[in-house]
Amino acid sequence: MKLTPDDLRIREALEQIETPMYDIAGAVREQRARRSRRMPLRSPQRILAAVIAAVLLTATAAAAMVQLSGGWNALFGQNVMIPDGLATPVHQSQDINGCIITLEDAIISENDVAVLYSFRYADGSVVNHDSRITLLGNSNLLMDGSDEYCMSSSGIGSMDSQDPSVEYYYEAFSLSEDPGDRQLTLTIDPASCMEQSDTLPAPMDLAAIYRSHPVAYQEEDGGTERLVALQQQDCANAVLPQSEQAPEIQFAGAAFEGDILCVSLRMPAYDSYDSMAAQIEALRDIRTGHLYYGSLHSYGTDDGIELCETQFEGLTEEDLPYLEPQISYRRYTPLTKTGWSFSFCAPSANTLTRELNLTMAEGLQLDQLTITPLGVELSGTMPVDATSEGLLQFDDQQTPVVTLVLQDGTTVRTVSHSKSLGTDSSDTSIVEFDIEYQYQNGSESRRFLQTETIAAIRINDITIPIEE
């Protein structure tokens, strides 16, 4: 077939983009056959433009499919390291009442699943600022539609410093079965919004309230004991700054626990979806204007009342006539009536499990080692100090130092992520513990690893090879 000048130009253009030449007329006939209506024949130049656009669109779509969310950097640092192919891009979004959650990526291994998702408002407004905080509900992971939730082992959230209109969340789940290529469903409970007022003064006579019935707490007193004791005080004249808007929030009283002054508010049990709450932020000395800040504590009672107590050290009964509570209010309102649900699946990455019999310093016995793409877990036992009343505290000397040696000879250091302790049922003088580690490189960014790249693990000065 003799080629026209237009055909030659088309051939040269296609060769430049490394696309095989084909019969343009045949392609047009095929398109006509697939359509129920007649398609007008376009000029060769327009067909070439359409071909090039389709090639570029396909390449762009392929790149987008393997691009990981920038949320990894927002959560774990700009130098976060994730090997190619370890994370699975999911990129599912759901908009509920103008609140958009996107399940960005997932890492699936034989032992655990990690998900990264984001929240943003459809109108692009800032997610959190000084007076308004967005609260997402609990996240859960189901496998194969089962009603049994997988155990959540860790979770963090962080704003994108470059874009305050998006917040990223990372959640890791431990599983008892291999989740690879099985249907996994991430559910996120409805979202709410917390709006906080400015700090408002609450003029009242703390001295008269306390002296109407002096209360001294015992350290072991819970919410019910504290509330019963405070109910004997006369707080009738203690008017709070937003008593008309939130009459359910009342001043509960003042008491001492040893040398600590405890000042409390009482309110219905906290509901993050639809309620009002308040707390005493500080006490102002009306003589000097100085603000005393304390520590906040919350106590529930048997009848559903919550005591929000602020404790101040260094203040005495003589100071009471000159102290004015400073109170802030928080209103929780629902943003959505329903939650989000995302289903996905992917092959699972390998994990490594080794039985150990290592005796470390101070009676520490390591029994098992598990290495996953998310981190390292060590478990074992340790004697309990008879004077510790069953509570075990670890110091830097007792916590094992773990280093990974990769196949290329480089090393990866780790940092302790969490500890969980429990009493051994067979010997009450022994506790079980579990220490998880996060991979980190020298720039303090999180690192994720494919276990196939690990040659050995060092625990203190002991090197354990990882055989195939």
Short mmCIF file of C-alpha atoms in Angstrom, two decimals:
data_model
loop_
_atom_site.label_atom_id
_atom_site.label_comp_id
_atom_site.label_asym_id
_atom_site.label_seq_id
_atom_site.Cartn_x
_atom_site.Cartn_y
_atom_site.Cartn_z
CA MET A 1 0.00 0.00 0.00
CA LYS A 2 1.37 3.39 -1.03
CA LEU A 3 1.63 5.79 1.91
CA THR A 4 0.46 9.36 1.54
CA PRO A 5 2.51 12.26 3.02
CA ASP A 6 0.09 12.33 5.96
CA ASP A 7 0.62 8.57 6.51
CA LEU A 8 4.41 9.07 6.50
CA ARG A 9 4.20 11.82 9.09
CA ILE A 10 2.01 9.60 11.26
CA ARG A 11 4.50 6.69 10.97
CA GLU A 12 7.42 8.95 11.98
CA ALA A 13 5.50 10.35 14.96
CA LEU A 14 4.51 6.89 16.19
CA GLU A 15 8.08 5.61 15.87
CA GLN A 16 9.30 8.53 18.03
CA ILE A 17 6.99 7.52 20.87
CA GLU A 18 8.02 3.87 20.42
CA THR A 19 4.50 2.67 19.56
CA PRO A 20 4.09 -0.01 16.84
CA MET A 21 2.58 1.15 13.55
CA TYR A 22 -0.86 -0.12 12.81
CA ASP A 23 -3.56 0.19 10.13
CA ILE A 24 -5.40 3.42 10.98
CA ALA A 25 -8.25 2.61 8.63
CA GLY A 26 -8.69 -0.76 10.37
CA ALA A 27 -8.84 0.95 13.74
CA VAL A 28 -11.52 3.29 12.49
CA ARG A 29 -13.56 0.39 11.11
CA GLU A 30 -13.31 -1.43 14.47
CA GLN A 31 -14.52 1.64 16.34
CA ARG A 32 -17.44 2.00 13.90
CA ALA A 33 -18.41 -1.64 14.43
CA ARG A 34 -18.54 -1.15 18.21
CA ARG A 35 -20.85 1.85 18.03
CA SER A 36 -24.60 1.72 17.32
CA ARG A 37 -24.44 5.06 15.53
CA ARG A 38 -22.23 6.13 12.66
CA MET A 39 -18.92 7.70 13.66
CA PRO A 40 -17.64 10.40 11.29
CA LEU A 41 -14.20 9.70 9.84
CA ARG A 42 -11.65 12.13 11.24
CA SER A 43 -8.54 13.40 9.61
CA PRO A 44 -5.27 11.45 10.16
CA GLN A 45 -3.83 14.41 12.11
CA ARG A 46 -6.72 14.31 14.61
CA ILE A 47 -6.42 10.54 14.91
CA LEU A 48 -2.69 10.90 15.67
CA ALA A 49 -3.47 13.45 18.38
CA ALA A 50 -6.00 11.09 19.91
CA VAL A 51 -3.47 8.21 19.83
CA ILE A 52 -0.77 10.28 21.55
CA ALA A 53 -3.26 11.53 24.17
CA ALA A 54 -4.37 7.97 24.90
CA VAL A 55 -0.75 6.82 25.33
CA LEU A 56 0.01 9.70 27.71
CA LEU A 57 -3.20 9.12 29.65
CA THR A 58 -2.39 5.43 30.05
CA ALA A 59 1.13 6.21 31.26
CA THR A 60 -0.16 8.81 33.70
CA ALA A 61 -2.79 6.45 35.07
CA ALA A 62 -0.18 3.71 35.54
CA ALA A 63 2.08 6.09 37.45
CA ALA A 64 -0.82 7.17 39.66
CA MET A 65 -1.65 3.58 40.50
CA VAL A 66 1.79 2.99 42.02
CA GLN A 67 2.21 6.39 43.66
CA LEU A 68 2.04 6.24 47.45
CA SER A 69 0.27 8.86 49.49
CA GLY A 70 2.25 11.84 50.74
CA GLY A 71 0.75 11.03 54.12
CA TRP A 72 3.70 8.73 54.83
CA ASN A 73 5.93 11.80 54.90
CA ALA A 74 3.48 13.78 57.01
CA LEU A 75 3.30 10.98 59.59
CA PHE A 76 6.81 9.54 59.61
CA GLY A 77 9.15 12.23 58.30
CA GLN A 78 10.36 13.36 54.91
CA ASN A 79 12.90 10.52 54.69
CA VAL A 80 10.48 7.68 55.37
CA MET A 81 11.57 4.55 53.50
CA ILE A 82 9.09 2.08 51.97
CA PRO A 83 10.42 -0.55 49.51
CA ASP A 84 8.78 -0.73 46.10
CA GLY A 85 5.88 -3.14 46.07
CA LEU A 86 5.49 -3.40 49.86
CA ALA A 87 2.59 -0.96 50.17
CA THR A 88 -0.57 -1.43 48.11
CA PRO A 89 -2.20 1.77 46.79
CA VAL A 90 -5.94 1.62 47.49
CA HIS A 91 -7.11 5.19 46.77
CA GLN A 92 -10.78 4.74 47.72
CA SER A 93 -12.68 7.89 48.76
CA GLN A 94 -16.10 8.33 50.34
CA ASP A 95 -17.86 11.66 50.92
CA ILE A 96 -20.40 11.66 53.75
CA ASN A 97 -22.05 15.00 54.44
CA GLY A 98 -19.09 16.93 53.06
CA CYS A 99 -16.55 14.90 55.07
CA ILE A 100 -14.20 12.94 52.80
CA ILE A 101 -12.11 10.02 54.00
CA THR A 102 -9.70 8.42 51.56
CA LEU A 103 -8.13 5.05 52.24
CA GLU A 104 -4.76 5.79 50.67
CA ASP A 105 -2.46 2.78 51.10
CA ALA A 106 -2.18 -0.53 52.95
CA ILE A 107 0.69 -2.77 53.99
CA ILE A 108 -0.37 -6.39 54.45
CA SER A 109 1.82 -9.07 56.00
CA GLU A 110 1.18 -12.54 57.40
CA ASN A 111 0.81 -11.12 60.93
CA ASP A 112 -0.52 -7.59 60.62
CA VAL A 113 -2.13 -4.96 58.42
CA ALA A 114 -1.29 -1.26 58.39
CA VAL A 115 -3.53 1.31 56.73
CA LEU A 116 -3.00 4.97 55.96
CA TYR A 117 -6.06 7.14 55.39
CA SER A 118 -6.82 10.84 55.19
CA PHE A 119 -9.63 13.20 56.18
CA ARG A 120 -10.60 16.46 54.49
CA TYR A 121 -13.65 18.68 54.08
CA ALA A 122 -15.24 18.90 50.65
CA ASP A 123 -15.08 22.71 50.76
CA GLY A 124 -11.33 22.63 51.42
CA SER A 125 -11.52 24.28 54.84
CA VAL A 126 -8.85 23.77 57.50
CA VAL A 127 -9.40 20.49 59.39
CA ASN A 128 -8.24 21.75 62.79
CA HIS A 129 -7.57 25.17 64.23
CA ASP A 130 -7.37 26.75 67.68
CA SER A 131 -11.09 26.65 68.48
CA ARG A 132 -12.32 23.72 66.34
CA ILE A 133 -10.99 20.17 66.30
CA THR A 134 -12.26 17.40 64.02
CA LEU A 135 -12.67 14.04 65.77
CA LEU A 136 -12.87 10.77 63.85
CA GLY A 137 -14.52 7.74 65.40
CA ASN A 138 -12.82 4.45 66.14
CA SER A 139 -11.42 2.44 63.25
CA ASN A 140 -11.83 -1.33 63.03
CA LEU A 141 -10.62 -4.00 60.64
CA LEU A 142 -12.72 -7.03 59.64
CA MET A 143 -11.58 -10.04 57.64
CA ASP A 144 -13.87 -11.98 55.27
CA GLY A 145 -16.93 -10.19 56.67
CA SER A 146 -16.45 -11.69 60.13
CA ASP A 147 -17.94 -9.90 63.13
CA GLU A 148 -14.67 -10.37 64.99
CA TYR A 149 -12.47 -7.29 64.90
CA CYS A 150 -8.73 -7.57 64.41
CA MET A 151 -6.75 -6.15 67.32
CA SER A 152 -5.51 -2.58 66.89
CA SER A 153 -1.90 -2.38 68.05
CA SER A 154 -0.95 1.21 67.25
CA GLY A 155 -2.29 4.36 65.68
CA ILE A 156 -1.19 7.95 65.08
CA GLY A 157 -2.52 11.03 63.32
CA SER A 158 -0.85 14.13 61.97
CA MET A 159 -1.67 17.25 60.00
CA ASP A 160 0.14 17.88 56.73
CA SER A 161 2.35 20.87 57.55
CA GLN A 162 2.18 21.94 53.90
CA ASP A 163 -1.61 21.60 53.60
CA PRO A 164 -3.73 22.20 56.75
CA SER A 165 -6.84 21.09 54.88
CA VAL A 166 -5.88 17.42 55.20
CA GLU A 167 -5.09 15.20 58.18
CA TYR A 168 -3.54 11.75 57.84
CA TYR A 169 -4.06 8.72 60.08
CA TYR A 170 -2.06 5.51 60.40
CA GLU A 171 -3.43 2.41 62.09
CA ALA A 172 -1.81 -1.01 62.54
CA PHE A 173 -3.79 -4.16 63.30
CA SER A 174 -2.53 -7.53 64.60
CA LEU A 175 -4.10 -10.64 63.09
CA SER A 176 -4.20 -14.28 64.14
CA GLU A 177 -4.55 -15.50 60.53
CA ASP A 178 -2.79 -14.64 57.28
CA PRO A 179 -4.89 -11.88 55.64
CA GLY A 180 -3.24 -12.17 52.22
CA ASP A 181 -5.67 -12.06 49.27
CA ARG A 182 -8.65 -12.12 51.64
CA GLN A 183 -11.33 -9.46 51.83
CA LEU A 184 -10.39 -6.88 54.43
CA THR A 185 -12.85 -4.19 55.47
CA LEU A 186 -11.78 -1.04 57.28
CA THR A 187 -14.64 0.70 59.09
CA ILE A 188 -14.41 4.17 60.64
CA ASP A 189 -17.09 5.37 63.03
CA PRO A 190 -18.94 8.68 62.46
CA ALA A 191 -17.02 11.94 62.87
CA SER A 192 -17.75 14.82 65.21
CA CYS A 193 -16.48 18.32 65.81
CA MET A 194 -15.24 19.84 69.07
CA GLU A 195 -15.49 23.61 69.45
CA GLN A 196 -13.77 25.13 72.45
CA SER A 197 -14.61 28.46 74.04
CA ASP A 198 -12.16 31.01 75.35
CA THR A 199 -11.17 30.66 78.99
CA LEU A 200 -13.83 32.41 81.07
CA PRO A 201 -13.64 33.64 84.69
CA ALA A 202 -16.00 32.09 87.27
CA PRO A 203 -16.10 34.39 90.31
CA MET A 204 -17.07 32.38 93.41
CA ASP A 205 -16.15 32.08 97.08
CA LEU A 206 -14.04 28.93 97.18
CA ALA A 207 -13.25 29.48 100.84
CA ALA A 208 -16.95 29.54 101.84
CA ILE A 209 -17.68 26.46 99.73
CA TYR A 210 -14.84 24.47 101.27
CA ARG A 211 -15.59 25.55 104.84
CA SER A 212 -19.28 24.64 104.47
CA HIS A 213 -18.02 21.06 104.69
CA PRO A 214 -14.23 20.47 104.55
CA VAL A 215 -13.40 17.41 102.45
CA ALA A 216 -10.18 15.39 102.58
CA TYR A 217 -9.81 12.71 99.91
CA GLN A 218 -7.96 9.48 100.38
CA GLU A 219 -5.59 8.66 97.52
CA GLU A 220 -7.55 5.53 96.58
CA ASP A 221 -10.94 7.29 96.43
CA GLY A 222 -12.70 6.85 93.11
CA GLY A 223 -15.33 8.99 91.42
CA THR A 224 -18.28 7.80 93.51
CA GLU A 225 -16.49 8.39 96.84
CA ARG A 226 -15.37 11.85 95.74
CA LEU A 227 -18.84 12.84 94.53
CA VAL A 228 -20.55 11.68 97.74
CA ALA A 229 -18.11 13.72 99.82
CA LEU A 230 -18.54 16.86 97.68
CA GLN A 231 -22.34 16.68 97.73
CA GLN A 232 -22.22 17.80 101.36
CA GLN A 233 -20.71 21.14 100.37
CA ASP A 234 -22.86 24.21 99.70
CA CYS A 235 -22.29 25.21 96.05
CA ALA A 236 -25.63 26.97 95.55
CA ASN A 237 -24.02 30.35 94.93
CA ALA A 238 -21.36 29.04 92.55
CA VAL A 239 -22.62 30.27 89.18
CA LEU A 240 -20.66 29.18 86.12
CA PRO A 241 -20.12 31.55 83.15
CA GLN A 242 -22.28 29.47 80.76
CA SER A 243 -24.83 28.15 83.24
CA GLU A 244 -27.75 29.11 80.97
CA GLN A 245 -26.32 27.46 77.83
CA ALA A 246 -25.14 24.35 79.70
CA PRO A 247 -27.11 23.97 82.96
CA GLU A 248 -26.07 20.31 83.17
CA ILE A 249 -22.51 21.41 83.99
CA GLN A 250 -22.19 22.49 87.61
CA PHE A 251 -19.49 23.37 90.09
CA ALA A 252 -18.91 20.28 92.26
CA GLY A 253 -16.72 21.64 95.07
CA ALA A 254 -13.21 21.95 96.48
CA ALA A 255 -11.25 19.40 98.51
CA PHE A 256 -7.74 18.49 99.54
CA GLU A 257 -5.90 15.25 98.92
CA GLY A 258 -2.91 15.60 101.22
CA ASP A 259 -1.21 18.83 100.14
CA ILE A 260 -3.01 18.94 96.75
CA LEU A 261 -6.00 21.25 96.18
CA CYS A 262 -8.66 19.53 94.05
CA VAL A 263 -11.31 21.71 92.35
CA SER A 264 -14.05 19.89 90.41
CA LEU A 265 -16.89 20.28 87.93
CA ARG A 266 -19.68 17.71 87.58
CA MET A 267 -21.43 16.88 84.32
CA PRO A 268 -23.08 13.98 82.45
CA ALA A 269 -20.77 11.31 81.11
CA TYR A 270 -18.76 12.48 78.11
CA ASP A 271 -20.19 11.86 74.65
CA SER A 272 -17.88 12.86 71.82
CA TYR A 273 -20.78 13.01 69.33
CA ASP A 274 -23.32 15.28 71.00
CA SER A 275 -22.63 16.86 74.39
CA MET A 276 -21.19 19.77 76.34
CA ALA A 277 -18.20 19.49 78.65
CA ALA A 278 -16.03 21.88 80.62
CA GLN A 279 -12.83 21.96 82.61
CA ILE A 280 -11.08 24.27 85.04
CA GLU A 281 -8.04 25.45 83.14
CA ALA A 282 -6.42 27.45 85.94
CA LEU A 283 -6.93 29.39 89.17
CA ARG A 284 -6.26 33.13 89.08
CA ASP A 285 -4.90 34.86 92.17
CA ILE A 286 -7.04 38.02 92.33
CA ARG A 287 -4.34 39.76 94.39
CA THR A 288 -1.60 39.47 91.79
CA GLY A 289 -3.28 38.24 88.61
CA HIS A 290 -1.00 35.19 88.63
CA LEU A 291 -2.43 32.04 87.02
CA TYR A 292 -1.90 28.66 88.66
CA TYR A 293 -2.13 25.75 86.23
CA GLY A 294 -2.84 22.22 87.43
CA SER A 295 -3.24 18.68 86.13
CA LEU A 296 -6.58 17.42 84.84
CA HIS A 297 -8.18 14.19 86.04
CA SER A 298 -11.53 12.61 85.15
CA TYR A 299 -13.53 10.30 87.45
CA GLY A 300 -16.66 8.38 86.51
CA THR A 301 -19.32 7.54 89.07
CA ASP A 302 -21.78 4.70 89.50
CA ASP A 303 -24.74 6.86 88.40
CA GLY A 304 -23.22 8.13 85.14
CA ILE A 305 -21.86 11.43 86.44
CA GLU A 306 -18.38 12.56 85.48
CA LEU A 307 -16.16 14.58 87.81
CA CYS A 308 -13.67 16.71 85.92
CA GLU A 309 -11.08 17.53 88.57
CA THR A 310 -8.09 19.87 88.33
CA GLN A 311 -5.36 19.33 90.91
CA PHE A 312 -3.04 22.10 92.12
CA GLU A 313 0.08 21.58 94.18
CA GLY A 314 1.42 24.24 96.54
CA LEU A 315 -1.93 25.92 97.34
CA THR A 316 -3.39 25.84 100.84
CA GLU A 317 -6.66 26.65 102.59
CA GLU A 318 -5.35 30.16 103.30
CA ASP A 319 -5.18 30.81 99.55
CA LEU A 320 -8.83 29.89 98.89
CA PRO A 321 -10.38 33.36 99.43
CA TYR A 322 -8.18 34.79 96.66
CA LEU A 323 -8.55 32.11 93.97
CA GLU A 324 -10.89 32.46 90.98
CA PRO A 325 -11.49 29.44 88.68
CA GLN A 326 -10.90 29.95 84.96
CA ILE A 327 -13.16 27.65 82.92
CA SER A 328 -13.31 26.62 79.26
CA TYR A 329 -16.25 24.86 77.57
CA ARG A 330 -16.22 22.27 74.80
CA ARG A 331 -19.21 21.52 72.59
CA TYR A 332 -19.26 18.23 70.67
CA THR A 333 -21.53 18.10 67.62
CA PRO A 334 -21.91 15.28 65.06
CA LEU A 335 -20.59 15.80 61.54
CA THR A 336 -21.95 12.56 60.10
CA LYS A 337 -24.69 10.14 61.10
CA THR A 338 -23.00 7.14 59.53
CA GLY A 339 -19.43 5.94 59.29
CA TRP A 340 -17.17 4.90 56.42
CA SER A 341 -16.40 1.43 55.09
CA PHE A 342 -13.64 0.40 52.67
CA SER A 343 -12.93 -3.12 51.32
CA PHE A 344 -9.63 -4.18 49.80
CA CYS A 345 -7.26 -7.14 49.45
CA ALA A 346 -3.66 -7.79 48.44
CA PRO A 347 -0.98 -10.49 48.77
CA SER A 348 0.72 -10.59 52.16
CA ALA A 349 4.40 -9.89 52.68
CA ASN A 350 6.46 -12.47 54.54
CA THR A 351 7.12 -12.37 58.28
CA LEU A 352 9.85 -14.14 60.24
CA THR A 353 9.30 -15.91 63.56
CA ARG A 354 12.07 -17.50 65.61
CA GLU A 355 11.93 -19.30 68.94
CA LEU A 356 14.59 -17.97 71.30
CA ASN A 357 16.27 -19.10 74.48
CA LEU A 358 18.28 -16.04 75.45
CA THR A 359 19.01 -15.02 79.01
CA MET A 360 19.82 -11.34 79.26
CA ALA A 361 20.77 -9.07 82.15
CA GLU A 362 18.73 -8.99 85.38
CA GLY A 363 16.87 -12.23 84.68
CA LEU A 364 15.36 -11.16 81.37
CA GLN A 365 14.48 -14.26 79.33
CA LEU A 366 13.66 -13.83 75.62
CA ASP A 367 11.49 -16.60 74.17
CA GLN A 368 10.29 -15.46 70.76
CA LEU A 369 11.24 -13.07 67.98
CA THR A 370 8.87 -11.89 65.23
CA ILE A 371 9.97 -9.62 62.38
CA THR A 372 7.32 -8.06 60.14
CA PRO A 373 7.51 -5.25 57.59
CA LEU A 374 6.14 -2.93 60.31
CA GLY A 375 8.59 -3.69 63.08
CA VAL A 376 10.18 -6.19 65.45
CA GLU A 377 8.42 -7.87 68.36
CA LEU A 378 10.22 -9.57 71.25
CA SER A 379 8.49 -11.54 73.96
CA GLY A 380 9.69 -13.29 77.08
CA THR A 381 9.60 -13.19 80.86
CA MET A 382 11.27 -11.33 83.68
CA PRO A 383 11.25 -11.72 87.48
CA VAL A 384 9.17 -9.23 89.45
CA ASP A 385 10.76 -7.23 92.22
CA ALA A 386 8.95 -8.21 95.41
CA THR A 387 8.79 -4.54 96.42
CA SER A 388 7.14 -3.46 93.16
CA GLU A 389 3.68 -4.86 94.06
CA GLY A 390 3.45 -6.52 90.64
CA LEU A 391 4.33 -3.38 88.64
CA LEU A 392 7.42 -3.69 86.46
CA GLN A 393 9.27 -0.64 85.16
CA PHE A 394 11.94 -0.96 82.47
CA ASP A 395 15.03 1.20 82.35
CA ASP A 396 17.47 1.66 79.45
CA GLN A 397 19.75 -1.10 80.75
CA GLN A 398 16.93 -3.67 80.82
CA THR A 399 15.40 -2.86 77.44
CA PRO A 400 17.16 -4.89 74.69
CA VAL A 401 19.03 -2.95 72.02
CA VAL A 402 18.04 -4.33 68.61
CA THR A 403 19.85 -3.75 65.31
CA LEU A 404 19.00 -5.29 61.94
CA VAL A 405 21.69 -6.36 59.47
CA LEU A 406 20.53 -6.28 55.85
CA GLN A 407 21.65 -8.53 53.02
CA ASP A 408 23.80 -5.74 51.56
CA GLY A 409 25.71 -5.38 54.85
CA THR A 410 24.06 -2.15 55.98
CA THR A 411 22.46 -1.91 59.41
CA VAL A 412 19.14 -0.50 60.57
CA ARG A 413 18.75 0.63 64.17
CA THR A 414 15.47 0.46 66.05
CA VAL A 415 13.69 2.25 68.86
CA SER A 416 11.32 0.87 71.49
CA HIS A 417 7.73 1.52 70.47
CA SER A 418 5.56 0.02 73.20
CA LYS A 419 5.53 -2.42 76.06
CA SER A 420 2.77 -4.63 77.45
CA LEU A 421 3.06 -6.50 80.71
CA GLY A 422 0.99 -9.25 82.28
CA THR A 423 1.29 -11.60 85.20
CA ASP A 424 2.29 -15.17 84.40
CA SER A 425 -0.53 -17.42 85.58
CA SER A 426 1.86 -20.24 86.43
CA ASP A 427 4.15 -18.14 88.60
CA THR A 428 2.96 -14.88 90.09
CA SER A 429 6.54 -13.68 90.50
CA ILE A 430 7.02 -13.64 86.73
CA VAL A 431 5.54 -11.20 84.23
CA GLU A 432 5.29 -11.55 80.48
CA PHE A 433 6.24 -8.62 78.35
CA ASP A 434 6.17 -7.70 74.71
CA ILE A 435 8.32 -4.99 73.14
CA GLU A 436 7.66 -3.66 69.66
CA TYR A 437 10.19 -1.72 67.68
CA GLN A 438 9.99 0.77 64.86
CA TYR A 439 12.56 0.84 62.13
CA GLN A 440 14.43 4.13 61.93
CA ASN A 441 17.29 5.41 59.87
CA GLY A 442 19.82 8.00 60.91
CA SER A 443 17.52 10.94 60.13
CA GLU A 444 14.87 9.80 62.63
CA SER A 445 12.34 8.83 59.95
CA ARG A 446 10.31 5.63 60.10
CA ARG A 447 11.44 2.78 57.91
CA PHE A 448 9.53 -0.25 56.63
CA LEU A 449 11.31 -3.37 55.40
CA GLN A 450 10.71 -6.46 53.32
CA THR A 451 11.86 -9.32 55.52
CA GLU A 452 13.65 -10.95 52.58
CA THR A 453 16.25 -8.17 52.78
CA ILE A 454 17.20 -8.99 56.41
CA ALA A 455 20.29 -11.16 56.96
CA ALA A 456 20.53 -11.08 60.76
CA ILE A 457 19.29 -9.40 63.89
CA ARG A 458 21.43 -8.29 66.81
CA ILE A 459 19.98 -8.25 70.32
CA ASN A 460 22.47 -6.46 72.55
CA ASP A 461 25.74 -8.23 71.63
CA ILE A 462 24.13 -11.45 70.32
CA THR A 463 23.76 -11.88 66.54
CA ILE A 464 21.03 -14.22 65.26
CA PRO A 465 21.28 -15.15 61.54
CA ILE A 466 18.04 -15.23 59.56
CA GLU A 467 18.15 -18.39 57.47
CA GLU A 468 15.92 -18.86 54.47
#
